[in-house]
Structure formats: structure tokens, C-alpha cells
PDB file of C-alpha atoms in Angstrom:
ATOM      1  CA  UNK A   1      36.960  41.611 -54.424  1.00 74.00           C
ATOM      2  CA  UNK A   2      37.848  40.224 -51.175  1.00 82.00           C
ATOM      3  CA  UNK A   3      37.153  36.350 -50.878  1.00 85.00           C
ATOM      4  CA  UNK A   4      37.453  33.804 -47.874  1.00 86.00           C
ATOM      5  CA  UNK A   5      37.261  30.170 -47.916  1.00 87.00           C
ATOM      6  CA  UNK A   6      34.774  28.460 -46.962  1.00 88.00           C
ATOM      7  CA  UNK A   7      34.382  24.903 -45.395  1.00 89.00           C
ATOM      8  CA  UNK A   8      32.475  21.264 -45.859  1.00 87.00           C
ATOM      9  CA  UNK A   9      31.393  18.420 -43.645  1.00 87.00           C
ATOM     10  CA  UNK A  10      30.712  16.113 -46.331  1.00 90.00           C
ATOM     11  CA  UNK A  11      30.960  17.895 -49.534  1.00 90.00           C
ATOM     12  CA  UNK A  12      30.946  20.835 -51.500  1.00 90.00           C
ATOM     13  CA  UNK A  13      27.044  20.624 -52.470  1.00 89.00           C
ATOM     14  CA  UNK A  14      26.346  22.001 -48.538  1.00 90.00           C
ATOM     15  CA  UNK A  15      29.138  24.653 -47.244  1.00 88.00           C
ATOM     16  CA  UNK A  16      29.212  26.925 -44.658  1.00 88.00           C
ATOM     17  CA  UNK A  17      31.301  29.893 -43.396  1.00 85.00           C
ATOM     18  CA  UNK A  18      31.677  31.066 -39.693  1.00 80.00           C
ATOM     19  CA  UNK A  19      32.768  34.623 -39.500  1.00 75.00           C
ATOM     20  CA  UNK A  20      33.384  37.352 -36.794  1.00 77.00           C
ATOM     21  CA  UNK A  21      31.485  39.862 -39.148  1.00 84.00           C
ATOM     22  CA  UNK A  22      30.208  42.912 -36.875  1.00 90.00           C
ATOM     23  CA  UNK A  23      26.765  42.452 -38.634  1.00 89.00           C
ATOM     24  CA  UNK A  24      24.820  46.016 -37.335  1.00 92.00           C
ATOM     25  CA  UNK A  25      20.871  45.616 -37.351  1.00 92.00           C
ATOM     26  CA  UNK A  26      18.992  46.784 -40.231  1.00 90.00           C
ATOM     27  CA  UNK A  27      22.361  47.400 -42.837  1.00 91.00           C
ATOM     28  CA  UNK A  28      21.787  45.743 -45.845  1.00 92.00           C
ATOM     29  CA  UNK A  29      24.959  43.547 -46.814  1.00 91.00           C
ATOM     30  CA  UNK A  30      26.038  41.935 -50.287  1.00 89.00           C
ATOM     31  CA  UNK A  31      27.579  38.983 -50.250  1.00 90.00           C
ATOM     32  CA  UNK A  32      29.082  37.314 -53.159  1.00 93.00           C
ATOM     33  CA  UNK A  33      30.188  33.439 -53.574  1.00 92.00           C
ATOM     34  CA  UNK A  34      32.462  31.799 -56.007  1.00 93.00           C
ATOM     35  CA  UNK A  35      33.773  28.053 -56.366  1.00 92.00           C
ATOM     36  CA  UNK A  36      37.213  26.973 -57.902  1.00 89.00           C
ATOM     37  CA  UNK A  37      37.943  23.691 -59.234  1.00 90.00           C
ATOM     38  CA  UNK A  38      39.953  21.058 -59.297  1.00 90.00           C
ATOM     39  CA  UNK A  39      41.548  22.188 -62.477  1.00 94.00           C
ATOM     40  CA  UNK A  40      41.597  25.879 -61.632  1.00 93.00           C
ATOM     41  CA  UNK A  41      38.163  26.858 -63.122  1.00 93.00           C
ATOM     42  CA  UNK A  42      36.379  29.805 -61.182  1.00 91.00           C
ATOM     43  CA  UNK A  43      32.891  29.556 -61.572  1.00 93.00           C
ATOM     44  CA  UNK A  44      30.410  32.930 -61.991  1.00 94.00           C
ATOM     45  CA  UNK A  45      30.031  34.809 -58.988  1.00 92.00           C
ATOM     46  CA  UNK A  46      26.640  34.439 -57.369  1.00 92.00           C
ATOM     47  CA  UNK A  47      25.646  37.579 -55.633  1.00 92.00           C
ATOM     48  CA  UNK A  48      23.258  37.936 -52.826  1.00 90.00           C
ATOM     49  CA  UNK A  49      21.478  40.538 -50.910  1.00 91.00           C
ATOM     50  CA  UNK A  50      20.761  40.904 -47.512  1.00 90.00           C
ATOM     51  CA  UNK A  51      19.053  43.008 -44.489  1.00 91.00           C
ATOM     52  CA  UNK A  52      20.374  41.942 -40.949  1.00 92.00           C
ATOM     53  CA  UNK A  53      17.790  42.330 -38.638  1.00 94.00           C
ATOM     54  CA  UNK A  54      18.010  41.555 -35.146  1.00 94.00           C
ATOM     55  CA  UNK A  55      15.185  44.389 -34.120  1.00 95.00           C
ATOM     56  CA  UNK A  56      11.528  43.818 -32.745  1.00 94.00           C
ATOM     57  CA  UNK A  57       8.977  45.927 -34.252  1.00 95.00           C
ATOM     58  CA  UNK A  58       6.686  47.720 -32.071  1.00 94.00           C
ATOM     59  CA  UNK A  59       3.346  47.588 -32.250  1.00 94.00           C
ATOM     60  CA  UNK A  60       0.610  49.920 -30.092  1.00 93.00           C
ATOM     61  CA  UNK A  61      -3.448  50.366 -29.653  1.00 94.00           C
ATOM     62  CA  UNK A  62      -5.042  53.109 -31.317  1.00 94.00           C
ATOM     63  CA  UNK A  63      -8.341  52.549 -30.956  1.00 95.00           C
ATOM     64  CA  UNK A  64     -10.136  52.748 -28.297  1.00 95.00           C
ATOM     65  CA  UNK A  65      -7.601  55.495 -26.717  1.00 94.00           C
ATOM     66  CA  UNK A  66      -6.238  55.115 -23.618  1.00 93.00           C
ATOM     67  CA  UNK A  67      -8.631  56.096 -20.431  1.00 93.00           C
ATOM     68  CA  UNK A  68     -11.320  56.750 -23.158  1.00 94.00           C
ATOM     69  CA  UNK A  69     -15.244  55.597 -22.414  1.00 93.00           C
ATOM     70  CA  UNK A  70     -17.055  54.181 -25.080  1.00 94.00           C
ATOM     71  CA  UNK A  71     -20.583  53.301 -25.453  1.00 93.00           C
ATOM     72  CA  UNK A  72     -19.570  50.947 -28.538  1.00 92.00           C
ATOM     73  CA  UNK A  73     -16.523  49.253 -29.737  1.00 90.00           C
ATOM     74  CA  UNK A  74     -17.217  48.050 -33.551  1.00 89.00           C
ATOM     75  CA  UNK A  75     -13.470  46.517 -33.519  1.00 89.00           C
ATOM     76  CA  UNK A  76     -10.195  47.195 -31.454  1.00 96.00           C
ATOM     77  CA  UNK A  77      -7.383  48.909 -34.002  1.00 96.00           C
ATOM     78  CA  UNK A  78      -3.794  49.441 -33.526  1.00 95.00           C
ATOM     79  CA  UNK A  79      -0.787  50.457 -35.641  1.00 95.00           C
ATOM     80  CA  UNK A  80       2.491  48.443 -36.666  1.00 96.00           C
ATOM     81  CA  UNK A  81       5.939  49.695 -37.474  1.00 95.00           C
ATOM     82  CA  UNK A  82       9.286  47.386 -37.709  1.00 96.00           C
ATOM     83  CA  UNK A  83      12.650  48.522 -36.705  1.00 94.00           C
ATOM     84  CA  UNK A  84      14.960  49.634 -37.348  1.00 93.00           C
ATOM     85  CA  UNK A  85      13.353  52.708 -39.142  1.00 93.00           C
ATOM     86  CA  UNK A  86      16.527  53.035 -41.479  1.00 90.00           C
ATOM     87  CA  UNK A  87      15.686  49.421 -43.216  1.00 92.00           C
ATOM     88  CA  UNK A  88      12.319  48.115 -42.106  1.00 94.00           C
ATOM     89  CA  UNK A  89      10.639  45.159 -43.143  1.00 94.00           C
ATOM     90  CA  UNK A  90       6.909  43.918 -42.767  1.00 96.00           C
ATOM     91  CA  UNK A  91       4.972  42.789 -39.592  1.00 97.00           C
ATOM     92  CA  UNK A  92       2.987  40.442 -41.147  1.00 97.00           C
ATOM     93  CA  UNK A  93       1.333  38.836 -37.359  1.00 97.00           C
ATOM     94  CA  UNK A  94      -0.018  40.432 -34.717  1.00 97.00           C
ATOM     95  CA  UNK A  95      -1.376  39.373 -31.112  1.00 96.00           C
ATOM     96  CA  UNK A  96      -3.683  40.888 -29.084  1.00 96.00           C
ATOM     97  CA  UNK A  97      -4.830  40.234 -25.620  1.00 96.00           C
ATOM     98  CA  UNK A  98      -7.691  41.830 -23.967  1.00 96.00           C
ATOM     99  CA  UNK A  99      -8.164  41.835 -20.026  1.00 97.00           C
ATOM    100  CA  UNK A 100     -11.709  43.045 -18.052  1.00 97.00           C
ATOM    101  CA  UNK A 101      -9.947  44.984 -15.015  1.00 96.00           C
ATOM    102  CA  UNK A 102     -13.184  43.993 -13.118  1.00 96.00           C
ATOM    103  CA  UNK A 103     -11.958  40.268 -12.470  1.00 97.00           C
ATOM    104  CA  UNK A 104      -8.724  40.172 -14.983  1.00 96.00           C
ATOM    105  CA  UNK A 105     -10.357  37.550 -17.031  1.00 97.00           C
ATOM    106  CA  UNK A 106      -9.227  37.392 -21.052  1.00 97.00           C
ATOM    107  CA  UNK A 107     -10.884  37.444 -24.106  1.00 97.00           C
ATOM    108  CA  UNK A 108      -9.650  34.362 -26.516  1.00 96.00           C
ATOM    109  CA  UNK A 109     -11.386  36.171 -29.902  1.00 95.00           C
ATOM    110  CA  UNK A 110     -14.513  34.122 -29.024  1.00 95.00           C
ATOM    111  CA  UNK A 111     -15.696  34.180 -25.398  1.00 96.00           C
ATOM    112  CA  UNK A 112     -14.187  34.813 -22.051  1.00 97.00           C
ATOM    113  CA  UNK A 113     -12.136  33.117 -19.942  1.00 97.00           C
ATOM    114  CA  UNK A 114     -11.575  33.244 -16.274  1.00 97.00           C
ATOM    115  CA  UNK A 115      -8.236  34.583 -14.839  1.00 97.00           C
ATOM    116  CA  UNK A 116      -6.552  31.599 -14.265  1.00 97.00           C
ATOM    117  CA  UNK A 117      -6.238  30.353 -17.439  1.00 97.00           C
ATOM    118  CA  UNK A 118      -4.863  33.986 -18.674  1.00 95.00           C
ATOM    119  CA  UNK A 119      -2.658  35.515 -20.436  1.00 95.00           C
ATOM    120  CA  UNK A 120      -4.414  34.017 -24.197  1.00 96.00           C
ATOM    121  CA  UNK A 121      -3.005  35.234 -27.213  1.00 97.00           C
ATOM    122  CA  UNK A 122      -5.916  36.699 -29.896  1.00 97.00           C
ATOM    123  CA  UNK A 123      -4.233  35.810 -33.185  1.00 96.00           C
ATOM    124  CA  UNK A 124      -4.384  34.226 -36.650  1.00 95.00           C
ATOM    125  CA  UNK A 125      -7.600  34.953 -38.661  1.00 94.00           C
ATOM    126  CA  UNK A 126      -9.196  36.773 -35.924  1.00 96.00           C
ATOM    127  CA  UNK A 127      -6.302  39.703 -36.017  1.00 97.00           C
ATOM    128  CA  UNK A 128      -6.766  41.199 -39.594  1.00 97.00           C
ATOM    129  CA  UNK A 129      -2.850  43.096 -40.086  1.00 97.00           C
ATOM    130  CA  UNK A 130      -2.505  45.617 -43.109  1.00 96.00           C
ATOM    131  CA  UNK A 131       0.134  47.587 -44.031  1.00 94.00           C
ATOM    132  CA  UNK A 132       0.998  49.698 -40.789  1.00 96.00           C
ATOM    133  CA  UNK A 133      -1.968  48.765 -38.818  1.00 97.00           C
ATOM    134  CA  UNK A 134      -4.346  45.812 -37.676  1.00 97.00           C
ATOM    135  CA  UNK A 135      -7.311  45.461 -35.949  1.00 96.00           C
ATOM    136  CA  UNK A 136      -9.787  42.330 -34.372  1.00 96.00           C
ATOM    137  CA  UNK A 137     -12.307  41.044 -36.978  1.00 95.00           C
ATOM    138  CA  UNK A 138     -15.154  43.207 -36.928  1.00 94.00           C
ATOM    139  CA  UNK A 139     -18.141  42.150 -35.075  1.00 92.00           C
ATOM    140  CA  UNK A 140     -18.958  40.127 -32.065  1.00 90.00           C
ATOM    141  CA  UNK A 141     -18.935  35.994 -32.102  1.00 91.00           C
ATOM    142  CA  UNK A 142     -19.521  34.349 -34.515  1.00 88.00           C
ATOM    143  CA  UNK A 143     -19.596  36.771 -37.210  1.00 90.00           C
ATOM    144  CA  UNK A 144     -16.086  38.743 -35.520  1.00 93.00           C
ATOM    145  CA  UNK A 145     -13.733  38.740 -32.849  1.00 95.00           C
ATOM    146  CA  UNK A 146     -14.810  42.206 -30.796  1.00 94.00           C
ATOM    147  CA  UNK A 147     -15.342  41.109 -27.183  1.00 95.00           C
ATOM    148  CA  UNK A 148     -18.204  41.769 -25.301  1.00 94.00           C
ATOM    149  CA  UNK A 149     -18.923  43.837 -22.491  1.00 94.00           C
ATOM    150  CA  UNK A 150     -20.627  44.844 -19.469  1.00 95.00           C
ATOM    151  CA  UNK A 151     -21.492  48.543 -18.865  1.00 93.00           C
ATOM    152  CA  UNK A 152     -19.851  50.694 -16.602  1.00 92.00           C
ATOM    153  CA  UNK A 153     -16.621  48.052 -16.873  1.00 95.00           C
ATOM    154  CA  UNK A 154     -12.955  49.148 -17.956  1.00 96.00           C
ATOM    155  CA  UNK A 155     -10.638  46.824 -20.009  1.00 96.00           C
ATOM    156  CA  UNK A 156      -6.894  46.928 -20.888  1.00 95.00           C
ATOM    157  CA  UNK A 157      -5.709  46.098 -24.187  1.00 96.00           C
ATOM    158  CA  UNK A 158      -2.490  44.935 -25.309  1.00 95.00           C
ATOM    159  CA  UNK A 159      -0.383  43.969 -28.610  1.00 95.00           C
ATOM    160  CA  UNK A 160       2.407  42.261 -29.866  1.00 95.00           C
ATOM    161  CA  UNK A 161       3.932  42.533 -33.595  1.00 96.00           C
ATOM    162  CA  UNK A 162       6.036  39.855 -35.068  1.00 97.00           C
ATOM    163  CA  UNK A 163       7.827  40.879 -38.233  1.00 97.00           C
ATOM    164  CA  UNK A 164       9.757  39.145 -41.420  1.00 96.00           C
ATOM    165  CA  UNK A 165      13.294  38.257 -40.630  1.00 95.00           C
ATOM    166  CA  UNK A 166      13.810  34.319 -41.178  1.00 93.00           C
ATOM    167  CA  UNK A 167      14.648  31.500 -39.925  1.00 92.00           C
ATOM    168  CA  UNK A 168      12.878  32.810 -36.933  1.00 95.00           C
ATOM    169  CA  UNK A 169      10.649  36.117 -36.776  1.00 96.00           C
ATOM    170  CA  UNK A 170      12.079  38.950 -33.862  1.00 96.00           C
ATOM    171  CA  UNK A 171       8.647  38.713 -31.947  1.00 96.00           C
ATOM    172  CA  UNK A 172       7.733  42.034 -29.547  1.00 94.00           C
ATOM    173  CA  UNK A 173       7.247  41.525 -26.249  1.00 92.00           C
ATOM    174  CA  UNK A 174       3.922  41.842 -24.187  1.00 88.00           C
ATOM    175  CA  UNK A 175       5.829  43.609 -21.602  1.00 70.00           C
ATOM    176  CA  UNK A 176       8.591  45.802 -23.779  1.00 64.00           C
ATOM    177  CA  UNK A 177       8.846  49.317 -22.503  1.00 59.00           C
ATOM    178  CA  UNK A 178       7.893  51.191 -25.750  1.00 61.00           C
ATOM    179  CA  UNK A 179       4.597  49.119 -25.589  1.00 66.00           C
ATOM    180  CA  UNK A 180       1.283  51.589 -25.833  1.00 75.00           C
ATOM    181  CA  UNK A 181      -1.599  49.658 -24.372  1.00 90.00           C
ATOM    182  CA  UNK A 182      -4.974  51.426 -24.266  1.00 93.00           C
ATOM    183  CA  UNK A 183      -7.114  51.149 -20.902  1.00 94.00           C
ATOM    184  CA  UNK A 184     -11.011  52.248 -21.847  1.00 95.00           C
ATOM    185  CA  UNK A 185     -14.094  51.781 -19.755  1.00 95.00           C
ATOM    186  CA  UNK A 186     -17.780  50.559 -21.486  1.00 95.00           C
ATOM    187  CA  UNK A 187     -20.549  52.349 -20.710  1.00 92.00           C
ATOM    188  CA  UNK A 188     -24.025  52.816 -22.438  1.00 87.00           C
ATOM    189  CA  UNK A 189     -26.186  53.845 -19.670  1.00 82.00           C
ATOM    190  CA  UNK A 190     -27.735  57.377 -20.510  1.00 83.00           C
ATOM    191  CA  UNK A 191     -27.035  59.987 -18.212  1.00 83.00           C
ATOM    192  CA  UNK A 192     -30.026  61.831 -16.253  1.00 81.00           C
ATOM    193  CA  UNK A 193     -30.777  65.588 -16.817  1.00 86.00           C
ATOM    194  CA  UNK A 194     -33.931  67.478 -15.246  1.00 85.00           C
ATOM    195  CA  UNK A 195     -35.158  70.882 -14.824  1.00 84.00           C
ATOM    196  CA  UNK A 196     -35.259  72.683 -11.225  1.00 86.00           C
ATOM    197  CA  UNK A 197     -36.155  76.035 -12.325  1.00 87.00           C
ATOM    198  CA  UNK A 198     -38.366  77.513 -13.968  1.00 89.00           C
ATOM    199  CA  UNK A 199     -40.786  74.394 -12.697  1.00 89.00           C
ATOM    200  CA  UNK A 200     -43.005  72.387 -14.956  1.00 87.00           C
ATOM    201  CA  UNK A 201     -46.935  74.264 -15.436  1.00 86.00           C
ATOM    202  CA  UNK A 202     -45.613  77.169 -13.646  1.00 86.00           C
ATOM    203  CA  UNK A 203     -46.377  80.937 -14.636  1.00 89.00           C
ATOM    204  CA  UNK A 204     -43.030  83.664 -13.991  1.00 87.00           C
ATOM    205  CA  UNK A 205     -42.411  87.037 -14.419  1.00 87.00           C
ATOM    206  CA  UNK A 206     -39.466  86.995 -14.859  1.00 86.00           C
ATOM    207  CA  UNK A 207     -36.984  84.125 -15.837  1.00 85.00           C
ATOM    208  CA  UNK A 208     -32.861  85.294 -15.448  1.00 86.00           C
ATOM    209  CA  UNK A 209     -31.587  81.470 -15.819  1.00 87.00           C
ATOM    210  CA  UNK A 210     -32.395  77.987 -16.686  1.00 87.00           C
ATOM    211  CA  UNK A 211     -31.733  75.390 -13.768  1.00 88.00           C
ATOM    212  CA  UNK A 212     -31.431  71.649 -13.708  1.00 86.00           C
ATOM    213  CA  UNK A 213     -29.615  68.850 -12.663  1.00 87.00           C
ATOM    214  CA  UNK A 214     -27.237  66.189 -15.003  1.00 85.00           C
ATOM    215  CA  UNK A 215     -25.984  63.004 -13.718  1.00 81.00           C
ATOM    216  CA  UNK A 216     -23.653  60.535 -14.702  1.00 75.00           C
ATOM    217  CA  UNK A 217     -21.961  57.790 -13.097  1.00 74.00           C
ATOM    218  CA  UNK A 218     -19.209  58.124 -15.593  1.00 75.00           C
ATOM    219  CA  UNK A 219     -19.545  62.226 -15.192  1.00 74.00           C
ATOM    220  CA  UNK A 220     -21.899  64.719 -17.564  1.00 80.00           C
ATOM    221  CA  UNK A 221     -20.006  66.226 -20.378  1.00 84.00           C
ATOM    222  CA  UNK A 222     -22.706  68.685 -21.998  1.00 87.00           C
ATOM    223  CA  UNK A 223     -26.307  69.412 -21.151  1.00 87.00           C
ATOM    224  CA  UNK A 224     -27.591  70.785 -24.434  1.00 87.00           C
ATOM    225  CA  UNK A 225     -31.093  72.709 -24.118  1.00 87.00           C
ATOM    226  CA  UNK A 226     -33.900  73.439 -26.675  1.00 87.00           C
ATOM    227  CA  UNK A 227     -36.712  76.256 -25.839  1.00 89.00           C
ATOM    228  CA  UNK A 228     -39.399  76.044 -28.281  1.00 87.00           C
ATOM    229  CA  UNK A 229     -42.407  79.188 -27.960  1.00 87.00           C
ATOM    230  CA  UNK A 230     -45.502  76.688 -28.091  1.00 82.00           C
ATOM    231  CA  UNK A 231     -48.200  79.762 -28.147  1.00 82.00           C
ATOM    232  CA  UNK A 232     -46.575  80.829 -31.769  1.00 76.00           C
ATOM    233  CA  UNK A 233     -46.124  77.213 -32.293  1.00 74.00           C
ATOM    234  CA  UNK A 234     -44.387  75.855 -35.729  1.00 79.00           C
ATOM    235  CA  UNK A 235     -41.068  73.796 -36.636  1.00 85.00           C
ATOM    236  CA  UNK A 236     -39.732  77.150 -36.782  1.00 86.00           C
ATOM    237  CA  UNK A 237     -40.536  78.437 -33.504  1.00 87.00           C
ATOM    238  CA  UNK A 238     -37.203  77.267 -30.986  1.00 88.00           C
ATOM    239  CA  UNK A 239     -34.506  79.779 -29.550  1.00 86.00           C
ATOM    240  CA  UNK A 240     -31.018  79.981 -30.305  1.00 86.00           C
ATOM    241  CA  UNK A 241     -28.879  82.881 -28.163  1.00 84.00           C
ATOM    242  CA  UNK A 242     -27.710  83.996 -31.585  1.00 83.00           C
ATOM    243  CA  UNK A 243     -29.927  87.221 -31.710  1.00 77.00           C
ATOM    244  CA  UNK A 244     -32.555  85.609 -34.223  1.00 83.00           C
ATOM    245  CA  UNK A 245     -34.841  84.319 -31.101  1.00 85.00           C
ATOM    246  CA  UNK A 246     -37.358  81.861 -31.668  1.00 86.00           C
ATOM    247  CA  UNK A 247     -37.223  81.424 -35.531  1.00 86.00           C
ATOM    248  CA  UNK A 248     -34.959  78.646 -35.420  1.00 86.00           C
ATOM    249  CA  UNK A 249     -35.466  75.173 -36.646  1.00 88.00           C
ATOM    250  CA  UNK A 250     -36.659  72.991 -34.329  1.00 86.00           C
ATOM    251  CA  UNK A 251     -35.104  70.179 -34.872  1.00 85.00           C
ATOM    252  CA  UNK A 252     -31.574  71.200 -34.883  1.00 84.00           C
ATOM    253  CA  UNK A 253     -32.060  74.541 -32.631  1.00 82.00           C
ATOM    254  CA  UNK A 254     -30.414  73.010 -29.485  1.00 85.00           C
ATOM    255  CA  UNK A 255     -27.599  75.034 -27.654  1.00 84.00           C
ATOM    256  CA  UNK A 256     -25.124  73.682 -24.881  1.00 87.00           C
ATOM    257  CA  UNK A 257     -25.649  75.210 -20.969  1.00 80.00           C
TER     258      UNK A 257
END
């Protein structure tokens, strides 16, 4: 084995050693240490392992997804990895910040604040981080951390992982390019949906097509329809385009226009 010499400002009880060791990010290094004494006595060799990291880990926002519309938001989710991949370690800490895009105020994991005092950091208890993934306590003030919202509103969400590696943690940045944010809109308004044809109490010979109207202000994505034959009456009297007509359960015998 290979051994330098170290050095001492006051004694041997605290020693360093500079070096010009190419240290690579995530290699794992041994290093071994020995002492020698006055009268020629080498002690054991204490060995040591090590992971050089000098990596950020990267988290991102799973949940909502990006440009997604919810009508609920039970928590916000993300995932966590460290770097690099060939020798991770752990991201124990996350951060989260949460904008509303309608007047770029923040969420601070309790109530809103206006845009001026922005960007606050969600952290701490309120960020619950597991092994790959963390999300906001569950549940809105004071029981949870999930922000609330106003209908019809988007938000932006945005993380930050901090992993392991001591003295000092490599911390992700808000901004980093790998960065996945998530951009979602609230909305819990019902949409509208009405019949135009056949009309309501009217009598017809003859009926080629069902016509109405749906209406959204976030946009329709299905009309579903259920035709139920009132003269033979029944919870086994609806319609499904299936070829069995109206012998269908009522309750579940809906079918998309």
C-alpha cells in the first residue's frame, strides 16, 4: 500500500492531508490511515469508506400532472431520485412551493400569501419524503398542508430535493433545467347538458338521433345518455346499443354520445 504523510498544526490528535486527488462524483473511495512512532512502532491501519458526491438529486411533481384539471386535490405528490445513478444516496428533505397563476401569490403549507412576499419554501413536517417520493401532508389547514383553491383557477407547482452528502447537503435548484413542475387548473363547477331533440312531452314518429347541447367552461369531455321505456316500466327497462334493447339495468345502463 501506497502511504503519504500527513501534517499537524498543533499535534498529532487533529491531522489533516491536502491532496490533488481527481475525486469523480459518486465513486466510492477507500482510504486507509496509519501512524508511526517515535520509536518506529506502526500502529493498525484504520480503513475507511467513502462515496464522493458532488451531484444534486432531482426531484419532480407527479401528481397533479402537468396541464391536468382537477376537481379535488387530496395532497400534491412527487418523486425523488439522487445522482449520480451509479452510487446514489438518500434525499431525505424536500421543498415545495406552490404559486396561483391568477395573482402569483404562494402557499406557505398553511394559508396564502400575497406575491410580494414570494417565493416561500413548503418544508419540514408539512413535506412527508419516503423512499423515492414525497408528498404535502394530507388535508387542508389545520389537519394538512394541501392548499386551497378557487374554481376555475390554475396553479404551478414546484420542488426541490436535498440529499445526504455531509458537511453540507448538494441542494437542487428551483430553477435547474431537469426540473418537472406540474401546472393544473381547479375546477368543480358541473358542466351543463340538455336535450334539443326529440323535445320534452312531445309525440314522434320517427326518432333517427338524439340532440342536445353540453357546456363547459373548462370544455365537455363525454355526454353519457340513459333511455329508460317508462310504459314497460321496471329497473330493468333502460337501452343499451348492444342488441339486448331495453332490458338493461337501470342504474348502470348509461352509454356515451
Amino acid at each position: 500500500i501506497a502511504f503519504t504523510t500527513a501534517t499537524y498544526t498543533v499535534n498529532w490528535l487533529n491531522w489533516t492531508l491536502s491532496s490533488a486527488i481527481p475525486w469523480v462524483s459518486g465513486e466510492t473511495y477507500h482510504i486507509n490511515a496509519r501512524s508511526l512512532d517515535k520509536a518506529s512502532n506502526y500502529s493498525a491501519i484504520g480503513s475507511f469508506q467513502v462515496a464522493y458526491d458532488v451531484t444534486p438529486p432531482q426531484t419532480g411533481v407527479s401528481s397533479p400532472g402537468n396541464l391536468a384539471y382537477v376537481n379535488a386535490l387530496p395532497t400534491i405528490a412527487g418523486t425523488t431520485q439522487d445522482y449520480p445513478l451509479s452510487n446514489p444516496g438518500t434525499v431525505p428533505n424536500v421543498k415545495v412551493r406552490v404559486y396561483r397563476l391568477s395573482d402569483n401569490n404562494c402557499w406557505d403549507g398553511a394559508s396564502w400569501q400575497i406575491a410580494s412576499a414570494c417565493p416561500l419554501d413548503i418544508a419540514g413536517a408539512a413535506v412527508i419524503v419516503g423512499a423515492g417520493s414525497w408528498n404535502l401532508k394530507p388535508g387542508f389547514p389545520v389537519l394538512g398542508n394541501t392548499p386551497t383553491m378557487i374554481t376555475g383557477t390554475s396553479y404551478y407547482v414546484v420542488s426541490s430535493g436535498q440529499d445526504n452528502t455531509a458537511p453540507v447537503a448538494n441542494v437542487e435548484g428551483f430553477g435547474n433545467a431537469l426540473l418537472h413542475g406540474a401546472t393544473f387548473t381547479f375546477y368543480n363547477t358541473p358542466p351543463y347538458s340538455a336535450m334539443s331533440f326529440p323535445v320534452h312531452g312531445g309525440f314522434f314518429a320517427s326518432v333517427a338521433s338524439l340532440i342536445g347541447v353540453g357546456q363547459d367552461n373548462v370544455g365537455v369531455s363525454t355526454v353519457s345518455l340513459n333511455v329508460k321505456d317508462k310504459t314497460f316500466g321496471g329497473t330493468n327497462a333502460c337501452f343499451l346499443p348492444n342488441g339486448s334493447g331495453f332490458t338493461n339495468n337501470c342504474a348502470t345502463a348509461c352509454f356515451v354520445a
